Coordinates of C-alpha atoms and ligand atoms in Angstrom, one line a residue:
X1 CA 207.7 187.0 74.8
X2 CA 210.7 186.3 72.4
X3 CA 211.6 187.4 68.7
X4 CA 213.0 184.6 66.2
X5 CA 214.3 186.7 63.1
X6 CA 215.9 183.3 61.3
X7 CA 213.1 180.7 59.3
X8 CA 215.4 177.9 60.4
X9 CA 215.4 178.8 64.6
X10 CA 211.4 179.9 63.6
X11 CA 210.8 176.1 62.5
X12 CA 213.2 174.2 65.5
X13 CA 211.2 175.9 67.4
X14 CA 207.5 175.1 65.7
X15 CA 208.4 171.5 65.4
X16 CA 210.0 171.6 69.8
X17 CA 206.0 172.7 70.2
X18 CA 204.5 170.4 67.9
X19 CA 206.6 166.6 69.5
X20 CA 205.4 168.3 73.3
X21 CA 201.8 168.5 71.7
X22 CA 201.5 172.0 71.9
X23 CA 198.8 173.8 69.4
X24 CA 200.3 176.3 68.0
X25 CA 198.1 179.9 66.6
X26 CA 199.5 182.2 64.6
X27 CA 198.5 185.6 63.6
X28 CA 200.6 186.9 60.6
X29 CA 200.4 190.8 60.7
X30 CA 202.3 193.3 58.8
X31 CA 203.2 195.3 62.0
X32 CA 202.6 198.8 63.1
X33 CA 200.2 196.6 65.6
X34 CA 196.7 198.8 67.0
X35 CA 193.7 196.8 68.6
X36 CA 192.6 195.4 65.2
X37 CA 195.9 193.3 65.9
X38 CA 195.2 193.0 69.4
X39 CA 191.4 191.2 69.2
X40 CA 193.0 188.8 66.9
X41 CA 196.5 187.8 69.0
X42 CA 193.6 188.0 71.9
X43 CA 191.5 185.7 70.5
X44 CA 194.8 183.2 69.1
X45 CA 196.0 183.2 72.6
X46 CA 192.2 181.4 73.7
X47 CA 192.4 178.8 71.0
X48 CA 196.2 177.2 71.2
X49 CA 199.0 176.3 74.1
X50 CA 202.1 179.0 72.1
X51 CA 200.5 182.5 70.1
X52 CA 202.9 183.3 67.5
X53 CA 202.8 186.3 65.9
X54 CA 204.4 187.5 62.1
X55 CA 205.6 190.9 61.8
X56 CA 206.9 191.5 58.5
X57 CA 206.3 194.0 55.9
X58 CA 206.1 191.9 52.9
X59 CA 207.7 193.8 49.9
X60 CA 205.8 190.6 47.1
X61 CA 202.6 192.7 47.8
X62 CA 202.7 196.1 47.6
X63 CA 202.8 196.7 43.5
X64 CA 205.7 199.4 42.4
X65 CA 204.3 202.9 43.0
X66 CA 202.4 201.4 46.9
X67 CA 203.6 202.5 50.2
X68 CA 205.6 200.2 51.1
X69 CA 208.9 202.5 51.8
X70 CA 207.2 205.0 53.8
X71 CA 204.8 201.9 55.1
X72 CA 204.7 202.5 58.5
X73 CA 206.8 201.2 61.3
X74 CA 207.8 200.7 64.9
X75 CA 209.4 196.9 65.9
X76 CA 209.9 198.3 69.6
X77 CA 205.7 199.2 70.4
X78 CA 204.5 196.6 68.1
X79 CA 206.4 193.6 70.8
X80 CA 204.6 195.6 73.6
X81 CA 201.5 195.2 71.9
X82 CA 202.1 192.2 71.1
X83 CA 203.4 190.6 74.7
X84 CA 200.2 192.6 76.5
X85 CA 198.1 190.8 73.7
X86 CA 200.1 187.0 75.4
X87 CA 202.0 186.9 72.4
X88 CA 204.4 184.3 73.1
X89 CA 206.8 184.3 69.9
X90 CA 207.1 186.9 67.7
X91 CA 208.5 185.9 64.1
X92 CA 209.9 188.9 62.2
X93 CA 212.5 188.2 59.4
X94 CA 213.9 190.5 56.8
X95 CA 212.6 190.5 53.3
X96 CA 215.9 189.2 52.2
X97 CA 215.3 185.2 54.7
X98 CA 212.2 185.4 53.5
X99 CA 212.8 186.3 49.9
X100 CA 216.2 184.8 49.3
X101 CA 218.5 185.2 46.3
X102 CA 216.9 182.9 43.3
X103 CA 213.3 182.8 45.3
X104 CA 211.2 183.3 42.1
X105 CA 207.9 180.5 42.8
X106 CA 204.9 182.4 44.2
X107 CA 201.0 180.7 44.9
X108 CA 198.0 182.4 42.7
X109 CA 195.1 181.7 43.8
X110 CA 192.7 182.2 41.0
X111 CA 189.2 183.7 40.0
X112 CA 188.4 185.1 43.4
X113 CA 191.4 186.9 43.3
X114 CA 189.9 189.1 40.3
X115 CA 187.4 191.6 41.5
X116 CA 188.0 194.6 43.6
X117 CA 191.7 194.9 45.5
X118 CA 193.0 192.6 43.2
X119 CA 191.2 194.7 40.2
X120 CA 193.0 197.7 41.3
X121 CA 196.1 196.1 42.8
X122 CA 197.7 194.1 40.2
X123 CA 199.6 191.4 41.8
X124 CA 198.6 192.8 45.5
X125 CA 197.2 188.4 46.9
X126 CA 200.0 187.2 44.2
X127 CA 202.2 188.3 47.5
X128 CA 199.4 187.9 49.9
X129 CA 199.2 184.1 49.3
X130 CA 202.8 183.4 48.8
X131 CA 203.7 185.0 52.2
X132 CA 200.5 183.4 53.6
X133 CA 201.9 180.3 52.5
X134 CA 205.4 180.6 53.0
X135 CA 204.3 181.5 57.2
X136 CA 202.1 178.5 57.0
X137 CA 205.3 176.0 56.3
X138 CA 207.5 178.5 58.6
X139 CA 205.8 178.6 61.3
X140 CA 203.3 175.5 61.2
X141 CA 200.2 176.8 63.2
X142 CA 197.0 174.7 64.0
X143 CA 194.6 177.9 63.8
X144 CA 195.2 181.1 62.3
X145 CA 193.7 184.1 62.4
X146 CA 192.5 187.2 60.3
X147 CA 191.2 190.2 60.7
X148 CA 187.2 189.9 58.4
X149 CA 188.9 194.5 57.9
X150 CA 190.6 192.8 54.7
X151 CA 187.4 190.2 53.6
X152 CA 188.5 189.6 50.2
X153 CA 192.2 188.4 51.9
X154 CA 190.8 186.7 54.3
X155 CA 188.1 184.5 51.1
X156 CA 191.0 184.3 49.5
X157 CA 193.1 182.2 52.5
X158 CA 190.3 180.0 53.4
X159 CA 190.1 179.2 49.2
X160 CA 193.8 178.7 49.6
X161 CA 194.1 176.4 52.6
X162 CA 191.4 174.8 50.8
X163 CA 192.4 174.0 47.5
X164 CA 196.3 173.0 49.1
X165 CA 194.6 170.9 52.4
X166 CA 196.3 172.5 54.0
X167 CA 195.6 171.4 58.0
X168 CA 194.9 174.8 59.4
X169 CA 192.2 176.3 60.6
X170 CA 191.4 179.8 59.5
X171 CA 189.4 182.1 62.0
X172 CA 188.0 185.7 60.9
X173 CA 187.3 187.9 63.7
X174 CA 185.6 191.3 62.8
X175 CA 186.5 194.8 62.7
X176 CA 187.5 196.8 64.9
X177 CA 186.0 200.8 64.7
X178 CA 187.5 203.5 67.1
X179 CA 184.4 205.1 68.8
X180 CA 183.0 207.3 65.4
X181 CA 183.3 204.1 63.3
X182 CA 186.2 204.5 61.2
X183 CA 187.5 200.8 60.5
X184 CA 191.5 200.1 62.7
X185 CA 194.1 200.2 60.4
X186 CA 197.8 200.6 60.3
X187 CA 197.0 203.5 57.1
X188 CA 195.8 205.7 59.1
X189 CA 198.6 206.8 60.4
X190 CA 199.1 208.0 57.0
X191 CA 195.7 210.5 57.3
X192 CA 195.8 214.4 58.2
X193 CA 193.8 215.7 61.2
X194 CA 190.8 216.8 58.3
X195 CA 190.9 213.8 56.8
X196 CA 190.9 211.2 59.3
X197 CA 187.6 213.1 59.9
X198 CA 187.1 212.7 55.3
X199 CA 187.6 209.3 56.4
X200 CA 184.1 208.8 58.1
X201 CA 182.7 208.9 54.9
X202 CA 183.3 205.1 54.6
X203 CA 181.4 204.3 57.3
X204 CA 178.9 206.4 56.9
X205 CA 177.5 204.6 53.6
X206 CA 177.7 200.9 55.0
X207 CA 175.8 202.3 57.6
X208 CA 173.6 204.2 55.4
X209 CA 173.0 201.2 53.0
X210 CA 172.6 198.6 55.4
X211 CA 169.7 200.9 57.5
X212 CA 168.6 200.8 53.9
X213 CA 168.7 197.4 53.2
X214 CA 166.8 197.3 56.8
X215 CA 164.1 199.1 55.2
X216 CA 163.1 196.7 53.1
X217 CA 164.8 198.3 50.1
X218 CA 167.0 195.3 47.5
X219 CA 168.1 197.3 44.4
X220 CA 172.0 197.8 43.9
X221 CA 171.7 200.4 41.6
X222 CA 169.6 202.3 44.6
X223 CA 172.0 201.5 47.8
X224 CA 175.1 202.6 45.5
X225 CA 173.5 205.4 43.8
X226 CA 172.9 205.9 48.4
X227 CA 176.7 204.4 48.7
X228 CA 177.8 206.9 46.0
X229 CA 176.2 210.2 46.9
X230 CA 177.5 209.9 50.7
X231 CA 180.7 209.1 49.6
X232 CA 180.2 212.4 46.8
X233 CA 179.9 214.6 49.7
X234 CA 184.1 214.5 50.6
X235 CA 186.0 216.6 47.8
X236 CA 189.1 214.5 48.8
X237 CA 187.4 211.0 48.0
X238 CA 188.8 208.9 45.7
X239 CA 186.1 206.2 44.8
X240 CA 188.5 202.7 43.5
X241 CA 185.5 200.9 43.8
X242 CA 182.4 200.4 46.2
X243 CA 180.7 197.1 45.1
X244 CA 178.1 194.8 46.9
X245 CA 179.0 191.0 46.1
X246 CA 178.1 187.7 46.9
X247 CA 179.3 187.6 50.5
X248 CA 181.1 183.7 50.3
X249 CA 182.1 183.6 45.7
X250 CA 182.6 187.7 45.8
X251 CA 180.3 187.5 42.1
X252 CA 178.6 190.7 41.9
X253 CA 174.8 190.7 42.7
X254 CA 171.5 193.4 41.5
X255 CA 169.7 192.9 44.5
X256 CA 171.0 192.2 47.7
X257 CA 170.2 190.4 51.6
X258 CA 171.3 190.4 54.5
X259 CA 174.5 188.0 53.1
X260 CA 175.8 190.3 50.4
X261 CA 178.9 192.1 51.0
X262 CA 178.7 195.9 50.2
X263 CA 183.0 196.7 49.9
X264 CA 184.8 200.4 49.3
X265 CA 188.2 201.4 48.5
X266 CA 188.6 204.6 49.1
X267 CA 191.5 207.2 48.4
X268 CA 191.3 210.1 51.1
X269 CA 194.1 211.9 49.4
X270 CA 196.6 209.9 48.8
X271 CA 195.5 207.4 51.6
X272 CA 194.0 204.1 50.2
X273 CA 191.9 203.0 52.6
X274 CA 189.1 200.1 52.5
X275 CA 186.3 199.1 54.9
X276 CA 183.0 196.7 54.4
X277 CA 180.0 195.1 56.2
X278 CA 178.0 192.3 55.9
X279 CA 174.4 194.2 55.6
X280 CA 172.2 192.0 57.8
X281 CA 175.1 192.8 60.4
X282 CA 176.3 194.5 62.6
X283 CA 179.2 196.4 62.4
Ligands
PAF1 O1 196.9 191.7 56.7 C1 197.8 191.9 56.3 O2 198.3 192.6 57.6 C2 198.8 190.9 55.6 O3 198.2 191.3 54.1 C3 199.2 189.4 55.9 C4 198.2 188.9 55.9 C5 200.3 189.7 57.1 C6 200.7 189.6 54.7 O4 201.4 189.7 54.5

């Protein structure tokens, strides 16, 4: 496995690959890789001749008071994880390489970015779509893989790809959980052992809502009351949102069915965690 740090080298590599009729899969990441990322990479390996993973902690998707500086980084360990998952090439540029002096062009998906994380993290998705559009132009993949833990991100990227006629297949992959239900996240590294236990309230709330729906309850008011009760049992948990939305349009719903998305963002101490499920699906 090789590492490329410049845009020019990455584009030259991808241009050559395409000229040789090789297909390219891209797994964009911010590093500190875990089993969730590895599952995207293993799937990417099966979908193209060449598998590229990008590792870039993207400054434009962090708000001024967010954890950009503290975000965990470990390129050496990341390259081991990527190599074990079958990655051929890691693209790991610097911030200056991606955003040189004079940079001033952003990609913005409008309505889909208004609720949920878009409301609680202003500017976040503008940073995500901008960097993902850049990565697509730099790596020139035929297929790109994203995790469903960032459900809204996946929906926003699909919208961007459709709206801007990008010729790239977007694949959404299931959330990978620890054995006790906690969704894997690079930010789990921030949790103290006590907070790690408290963090289970997110997956417990999702499970409870799924079970209530399975038992025939369709009222979002009732489902939400139970979700809030479970998370409310943890004094350190502060809810940013606990929303029931249409799984395709992300519009708020009052009656739930198997296609309804339950999306959570909860701060445990200082750590903001997100999790979600489609109520009628396992996971
Ligand atoms: O999901 C992530 O890790 C990031 O938002 C992404 C897609 C790599 C863009 O920086």
